[in-house]
XYZ file of C-alpha atoms in Angstrom:
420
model
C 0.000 0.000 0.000
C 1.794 2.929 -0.768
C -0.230 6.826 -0.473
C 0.548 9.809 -2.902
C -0.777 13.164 -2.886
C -3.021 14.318 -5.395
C -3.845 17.476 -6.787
C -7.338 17.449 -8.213
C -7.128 20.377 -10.601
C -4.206 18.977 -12.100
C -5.548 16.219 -14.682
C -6.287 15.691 -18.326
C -10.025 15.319 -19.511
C -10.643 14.060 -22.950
C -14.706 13.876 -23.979
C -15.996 12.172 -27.212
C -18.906 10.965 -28.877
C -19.862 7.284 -28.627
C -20.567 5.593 -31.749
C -21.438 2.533 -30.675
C -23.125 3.379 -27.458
C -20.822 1.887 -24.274
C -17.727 1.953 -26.172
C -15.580 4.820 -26.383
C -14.859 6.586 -29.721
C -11.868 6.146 -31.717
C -13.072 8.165 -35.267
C -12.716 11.524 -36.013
C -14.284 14.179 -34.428
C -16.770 14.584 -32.850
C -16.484 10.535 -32.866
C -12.951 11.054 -31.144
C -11.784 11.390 -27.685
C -10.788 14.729 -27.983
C -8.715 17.244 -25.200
C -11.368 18.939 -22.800
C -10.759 22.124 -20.847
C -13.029 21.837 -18.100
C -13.437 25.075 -15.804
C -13.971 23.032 -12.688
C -12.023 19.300 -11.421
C -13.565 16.811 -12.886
C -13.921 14.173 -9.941
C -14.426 10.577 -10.480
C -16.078 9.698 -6.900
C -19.063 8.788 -9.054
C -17.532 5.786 -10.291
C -19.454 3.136 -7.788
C -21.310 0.061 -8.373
C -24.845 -0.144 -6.844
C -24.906 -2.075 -3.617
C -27.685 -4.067 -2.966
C -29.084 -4.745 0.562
C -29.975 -8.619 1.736
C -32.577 -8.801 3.839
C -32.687 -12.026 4.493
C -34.365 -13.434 8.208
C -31.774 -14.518 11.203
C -32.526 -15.023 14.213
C -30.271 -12.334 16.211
C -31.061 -8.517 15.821
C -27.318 -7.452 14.439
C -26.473 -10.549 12.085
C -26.769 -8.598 8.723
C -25.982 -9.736 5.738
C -23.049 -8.942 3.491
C -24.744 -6.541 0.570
C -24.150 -7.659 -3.217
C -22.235 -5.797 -5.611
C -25.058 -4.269 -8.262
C -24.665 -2.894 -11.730
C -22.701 0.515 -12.645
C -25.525 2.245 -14.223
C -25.666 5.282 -11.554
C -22.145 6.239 -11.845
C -21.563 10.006 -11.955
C -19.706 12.540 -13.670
C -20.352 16.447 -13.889
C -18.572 18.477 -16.658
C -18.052 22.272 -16.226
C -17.198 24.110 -19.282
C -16.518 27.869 -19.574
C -17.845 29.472 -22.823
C -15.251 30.969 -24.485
C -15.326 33.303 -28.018
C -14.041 31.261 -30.597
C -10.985 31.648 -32.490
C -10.812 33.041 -35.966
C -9.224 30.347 -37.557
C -12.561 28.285 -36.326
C -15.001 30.943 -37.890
C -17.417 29.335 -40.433
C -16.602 32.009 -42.874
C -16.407 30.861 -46.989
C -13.014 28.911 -46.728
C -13.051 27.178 -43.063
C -15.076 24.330 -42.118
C -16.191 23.552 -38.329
C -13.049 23.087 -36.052
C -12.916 20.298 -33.247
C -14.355 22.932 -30.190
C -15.193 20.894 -27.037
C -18.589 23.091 -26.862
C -19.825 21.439 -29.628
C -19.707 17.738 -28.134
C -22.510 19.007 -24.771
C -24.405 20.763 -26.759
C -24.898 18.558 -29.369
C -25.364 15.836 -27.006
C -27.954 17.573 -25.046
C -29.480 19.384 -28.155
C -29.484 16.733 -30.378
C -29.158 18.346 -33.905
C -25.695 20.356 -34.867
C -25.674 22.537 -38.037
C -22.281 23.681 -38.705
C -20.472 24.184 -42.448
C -18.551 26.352 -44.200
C -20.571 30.174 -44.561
C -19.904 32.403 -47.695
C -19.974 35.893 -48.720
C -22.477 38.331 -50.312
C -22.734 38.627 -54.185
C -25.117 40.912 -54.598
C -27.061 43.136 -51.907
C -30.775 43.693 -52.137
C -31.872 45.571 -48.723
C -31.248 44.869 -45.409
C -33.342 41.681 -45.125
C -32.461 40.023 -48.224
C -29.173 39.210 -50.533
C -27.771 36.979 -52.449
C -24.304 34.735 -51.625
C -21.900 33.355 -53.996
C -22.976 31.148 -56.832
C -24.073 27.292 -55.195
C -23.630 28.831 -51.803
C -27.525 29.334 -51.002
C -26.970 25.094 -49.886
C -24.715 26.191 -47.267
C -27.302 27.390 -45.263
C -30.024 26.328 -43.548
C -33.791 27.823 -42.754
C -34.402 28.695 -39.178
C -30.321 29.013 -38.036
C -28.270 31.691 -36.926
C -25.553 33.449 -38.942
C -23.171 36.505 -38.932
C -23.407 39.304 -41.079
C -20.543 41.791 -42.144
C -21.701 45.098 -41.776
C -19.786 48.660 -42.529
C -16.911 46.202 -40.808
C -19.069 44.720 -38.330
C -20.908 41.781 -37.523
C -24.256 41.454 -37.476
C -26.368 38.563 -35.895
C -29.611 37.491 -37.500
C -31.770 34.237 -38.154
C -32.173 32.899 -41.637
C -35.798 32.615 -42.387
C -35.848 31.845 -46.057
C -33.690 30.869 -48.890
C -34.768 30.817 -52.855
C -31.582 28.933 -54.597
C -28.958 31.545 -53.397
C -31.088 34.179 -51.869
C -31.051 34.988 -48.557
C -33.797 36.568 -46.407
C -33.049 37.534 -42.736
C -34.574 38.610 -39.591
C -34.673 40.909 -37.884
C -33.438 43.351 -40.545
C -29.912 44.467 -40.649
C -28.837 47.623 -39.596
C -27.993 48.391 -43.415
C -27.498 46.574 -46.882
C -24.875 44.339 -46.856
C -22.377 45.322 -49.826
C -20.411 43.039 -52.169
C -17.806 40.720 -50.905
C -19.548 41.311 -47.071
C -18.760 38.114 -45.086
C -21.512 35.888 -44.104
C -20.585 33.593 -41.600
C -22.272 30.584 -40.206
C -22.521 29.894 -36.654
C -22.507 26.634 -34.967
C -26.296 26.251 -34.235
C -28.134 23.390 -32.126
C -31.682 22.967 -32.440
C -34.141 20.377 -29.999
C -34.103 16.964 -31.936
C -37.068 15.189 -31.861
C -35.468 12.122 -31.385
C -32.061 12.220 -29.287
C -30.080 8.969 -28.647
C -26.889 10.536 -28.273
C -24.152 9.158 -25.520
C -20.466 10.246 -24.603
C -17.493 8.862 -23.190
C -15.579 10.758 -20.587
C -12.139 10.300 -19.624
C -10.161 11.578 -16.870
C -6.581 11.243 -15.546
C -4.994 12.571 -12.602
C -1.024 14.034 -13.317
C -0.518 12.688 -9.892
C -0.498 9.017 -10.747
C -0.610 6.403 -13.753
C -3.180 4.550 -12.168
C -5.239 7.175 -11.016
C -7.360 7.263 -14.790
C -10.803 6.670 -15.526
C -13.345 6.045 -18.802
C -16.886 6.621 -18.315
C -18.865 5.079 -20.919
C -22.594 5.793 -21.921
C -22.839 8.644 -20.169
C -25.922 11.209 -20.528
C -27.330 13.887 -18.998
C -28.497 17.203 -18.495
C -26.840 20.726 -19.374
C -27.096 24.288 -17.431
C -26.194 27.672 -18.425
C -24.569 29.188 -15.618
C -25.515 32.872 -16.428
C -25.242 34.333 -12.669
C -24.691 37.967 -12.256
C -23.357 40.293 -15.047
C -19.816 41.143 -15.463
C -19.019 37.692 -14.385
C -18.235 34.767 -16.380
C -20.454 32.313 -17.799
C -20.564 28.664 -17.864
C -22.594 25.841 -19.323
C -22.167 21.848 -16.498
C -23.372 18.046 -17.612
C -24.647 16.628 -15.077
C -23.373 13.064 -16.161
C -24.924 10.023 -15.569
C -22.404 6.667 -17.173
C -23.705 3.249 -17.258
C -20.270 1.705 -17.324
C -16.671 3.307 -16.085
C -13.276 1.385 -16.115
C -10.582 2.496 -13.495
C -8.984 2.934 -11.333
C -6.221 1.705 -13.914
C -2.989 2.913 -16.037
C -5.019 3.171 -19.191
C -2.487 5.540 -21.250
C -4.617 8.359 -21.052
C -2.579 11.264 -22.245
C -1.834 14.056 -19.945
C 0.801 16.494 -22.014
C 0.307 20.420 -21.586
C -2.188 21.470 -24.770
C -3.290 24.777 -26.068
C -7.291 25.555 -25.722
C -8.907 25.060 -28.768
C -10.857 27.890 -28.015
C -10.189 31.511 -27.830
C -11.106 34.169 -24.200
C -13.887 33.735 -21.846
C -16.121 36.748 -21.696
C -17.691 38.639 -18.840
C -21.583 38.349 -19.688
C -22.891 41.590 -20.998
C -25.614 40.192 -23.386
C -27.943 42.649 -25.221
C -31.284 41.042 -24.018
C -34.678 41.211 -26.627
C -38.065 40.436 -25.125
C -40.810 41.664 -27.191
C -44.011 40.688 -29.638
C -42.335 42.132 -32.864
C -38.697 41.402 -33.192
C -36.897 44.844 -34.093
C -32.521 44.938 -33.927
C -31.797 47.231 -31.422
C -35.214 47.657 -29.308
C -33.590 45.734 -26.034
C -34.891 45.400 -22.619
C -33.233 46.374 -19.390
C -33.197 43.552 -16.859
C -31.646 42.550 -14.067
C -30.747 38.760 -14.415
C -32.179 35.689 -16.541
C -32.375 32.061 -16.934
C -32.637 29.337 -19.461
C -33.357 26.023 -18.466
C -33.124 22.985 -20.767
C -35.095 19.863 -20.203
C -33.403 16.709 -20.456
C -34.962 13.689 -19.256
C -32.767 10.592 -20.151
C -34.612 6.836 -20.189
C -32.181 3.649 -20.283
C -33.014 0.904 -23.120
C -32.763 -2.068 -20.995
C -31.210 -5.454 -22.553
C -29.980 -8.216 -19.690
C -27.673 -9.282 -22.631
C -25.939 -5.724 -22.994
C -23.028 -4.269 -20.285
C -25.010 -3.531 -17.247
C -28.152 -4.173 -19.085
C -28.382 -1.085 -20.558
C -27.801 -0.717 -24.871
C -28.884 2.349 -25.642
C -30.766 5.857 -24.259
C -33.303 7.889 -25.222
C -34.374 11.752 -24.396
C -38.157 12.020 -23.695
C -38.245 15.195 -22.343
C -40.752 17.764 -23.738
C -44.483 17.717 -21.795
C -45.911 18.734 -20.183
C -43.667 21.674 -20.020
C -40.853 22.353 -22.022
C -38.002 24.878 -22.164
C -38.311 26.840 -19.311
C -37.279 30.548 -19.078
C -37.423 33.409 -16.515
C -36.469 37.141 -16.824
C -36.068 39.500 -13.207
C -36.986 43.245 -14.891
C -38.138 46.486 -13.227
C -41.500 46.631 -12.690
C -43.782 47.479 -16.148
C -47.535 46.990 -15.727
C -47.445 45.830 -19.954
C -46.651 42.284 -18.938
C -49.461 41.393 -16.543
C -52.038 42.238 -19.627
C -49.771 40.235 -21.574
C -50.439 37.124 -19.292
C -54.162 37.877 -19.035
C -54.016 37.529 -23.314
C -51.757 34.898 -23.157
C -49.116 37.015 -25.661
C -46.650 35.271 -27.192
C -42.950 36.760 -26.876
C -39.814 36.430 -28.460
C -36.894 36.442 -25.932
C -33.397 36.637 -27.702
C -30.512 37.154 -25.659
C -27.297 38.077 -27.554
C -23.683 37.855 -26.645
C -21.085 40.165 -28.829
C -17.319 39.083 -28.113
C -14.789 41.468 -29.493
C -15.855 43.998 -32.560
C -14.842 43.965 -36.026
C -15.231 40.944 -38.491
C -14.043 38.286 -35.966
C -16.481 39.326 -33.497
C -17.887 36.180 -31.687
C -21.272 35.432 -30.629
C -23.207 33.235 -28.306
C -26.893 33.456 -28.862
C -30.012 32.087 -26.912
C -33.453 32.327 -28.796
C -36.599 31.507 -27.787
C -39.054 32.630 -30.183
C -42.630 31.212 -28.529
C -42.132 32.248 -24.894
C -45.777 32.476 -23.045
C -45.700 33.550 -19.590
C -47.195 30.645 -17.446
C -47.508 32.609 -14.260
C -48.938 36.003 -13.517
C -45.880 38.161 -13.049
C -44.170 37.958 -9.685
C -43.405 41.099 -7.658
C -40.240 40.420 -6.128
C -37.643 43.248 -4.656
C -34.266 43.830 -5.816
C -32.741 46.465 -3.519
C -35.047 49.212 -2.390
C -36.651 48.808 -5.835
C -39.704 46.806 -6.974
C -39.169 44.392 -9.789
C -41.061 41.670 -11.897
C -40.167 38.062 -12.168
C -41.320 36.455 -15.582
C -41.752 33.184 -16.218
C -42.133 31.587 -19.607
C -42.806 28.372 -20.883
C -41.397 27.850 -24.266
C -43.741 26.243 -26.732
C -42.612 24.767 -30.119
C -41.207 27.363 -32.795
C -44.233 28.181 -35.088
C -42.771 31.400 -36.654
C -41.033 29.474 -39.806
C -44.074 26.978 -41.249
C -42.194 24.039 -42.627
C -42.709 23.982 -46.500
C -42.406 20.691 -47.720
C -39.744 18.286 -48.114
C -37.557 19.099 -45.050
C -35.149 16.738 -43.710
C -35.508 15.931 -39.848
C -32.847 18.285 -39.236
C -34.365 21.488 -41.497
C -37.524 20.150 -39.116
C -35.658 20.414 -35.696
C -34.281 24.009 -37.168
C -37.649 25.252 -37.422
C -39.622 24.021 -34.627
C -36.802 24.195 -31.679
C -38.135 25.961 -28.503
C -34.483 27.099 -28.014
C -31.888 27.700 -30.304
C -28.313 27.525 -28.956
C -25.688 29.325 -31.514
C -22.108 30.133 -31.046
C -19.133 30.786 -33.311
């Protein structure tokens, strides 16, 4: 038996997307274990086997029973992610396709549907809701996502809402016509999938000690936007549940210095729309906000797969769905809004750096009904509103015909999760 001192924070993380669920990915990525810088120590005290009580009858009060060693199926792990801007040379602008970025594998595990290619640049500018991109480029987008538009230098964010062959029309409008040669950039977008059987493999390895490495397998769970006060930084956690985990063992896990893949975290400063009529620049004062996105994770059961478990499935949806609340100064608008049961678009917008590698992370919830008569709550010595929304299923972009599931999940997401 021999001790050594460990220091949590120091330790190599590497996250990928299963294939084959159980078995950890050895592809490309996102089918790769891939280098993951979380913001927190990833600790493996959730890798335990169930132990299961014996309650069998003796005949003296204290003569228990030795329990029996269960399944691994409630193992834990909890990821903690910063969100970062992202770097230029991972900007979906005409020439660059989507980069390996770690945000992309909880997200798209949670989300379900990832929509992230190469964007392009204007050929001809109509007005400031419509243009056209280069020849063949109108295929590079996609109805219902979020993109980047260049600007008199800067970008612009806006949601694609249709596309004729290689015509673009946006909302809300732009602040002016986009000229010739403007970039157009895609954004890496994640819409709700209706049907979600995504799993990941986590591993983690402590510098300490050889042995002191771990694989998580099958693991699924639920993300959280840490949003917290403003001026701080921002966060996104998986709450990880793994049916299977191997360790503690030397497993060869690397654990060499690496460079982030992404670029600065941000203090949150978001420019925050909640209104009937969607207009660029009409923004609403509040005080703090949350986003909350159901996940509800079901196990396939097969006694013939590794802890019985082959496969899982999201089911999460009703009765209530995406959940939202907004803490504002008290406006006497939003308690007739309840009363009429007004729909509202709630957008919330986050601008890294300025010029044409400006970054962006972008929340939008485009069907938000408040479920609750407006709270009166008290921030300070001042009287403010709490408002809480249920997000219903997108209905602003009617499907036309023909749509692949994805162009589907685009259009009808409750929340729409875009970064880049």
């Amino acid at each position: 038996m021999s001790q050594v001192n460990i220091i949590t924070r120091e330790q190599s993380v590497r996250v990928g997307r299963e294939t084959t669920f159980g078995v950890t990915p050895s592809g490309s990525f996102p089918n790769a274990m891939t280098r993951f810088v979380a913001s927190e120590p990833v600790l493996a005290d959730g890798a335990v086997r169930e132990m299961l009580d014996v309650n069998d009858i003796r005949v003296r009060r204290m003569d228990a029973v030795t329990p029996v060693q269960g399944l691994e199926i409630a193992s834990k792990v909890a990821l903690t992610q910063l969100l970062k801007a992202t770097k230029t040379a991972a900007q979906l602008t005409t020439s660059v396709s989507a980069g390996a970025l770690t945000p992309r594998l909880l997200l798209g595990h949670c989300m379900g549907t990832e929509f992230a290619i190469n964007g392009s640049v204007v050929a001809v500018g109509a007005s400031t809701t419509s243009f056209d991109v280069t020849a063949t480029h109108g295929a590079r987008f996609r109805r219902g996502t979020l993109i980047a538009v260049e600007i008199s230098g800067q970008m612009e964010w806006a949601r694609v809402v249709s596309i004729a062959t290689d015509t673009l029309t946006v909302a809300p409008a732009l602040s002016g016509t986009p000229a010739t040669s403007a970039i157009v950039r895609n954004l890496y977008n994640y819409s709700m999938a209706e049907s979600n059987t995504s799993s990941l493999a986590v591993q983690v390895a402590y510098v300490g000690d050889s042995a002191a490495q771990y694989t998580f397998n099958g693991v699924h769970g639920n993300l959280k936007f840490n949003f917290g006060e403003f001026g701080k930084l921002v966060s996104m956690a998986l709450d990880g549940t793994a049916v299977s985990f191997t360790g503690p063992t030397s497993q060869s896990i690397p654990v060499t210095t690496i460079t982030d893949e992404m670029d600065t975290a941000f203090p949150l400063a978001p420019q925050v729309y909640l209104t009937t009529s969607l207009t660029r620049g009409t923004t609403v004062a509040c005080e703090k906000f949350s986003v909350e996105l159901p996940n509800q994770w079901e196990m396939v059961r097969d006694p013939a797969a590794t802890n019985t478990v082959t496969a899982v499935v999201d089911t999460a949806g009703r009765p209530r769905g995406v959940k939202a609340m907004v803490t504002l100064r008290f406006d006497g608008d939003y308690p007739t809004g309840y009363d009429a049961g007004t729909a509202y678009s709630l957008v919330i917008v986050q601008r890294i750096g300025t010029g044409t590698t400006a970054s962006f992370w972008i929340w939008a919830l485009e069907n938000a009904l408040l479920v609750a008569q407006p709270k009166l709550t008290k921030v300070g010595e001042r009287l403010h509103m709490d408002l809480e929304f249920n997000v219903l299923q997108g209905t602003i972009l009617a499907p036309v015909g023909g749509e692949s599931a994805g162009e589907l999940d685009a259009l009808h997401t409750p929340l729409a999760v875009a970064f880049g």
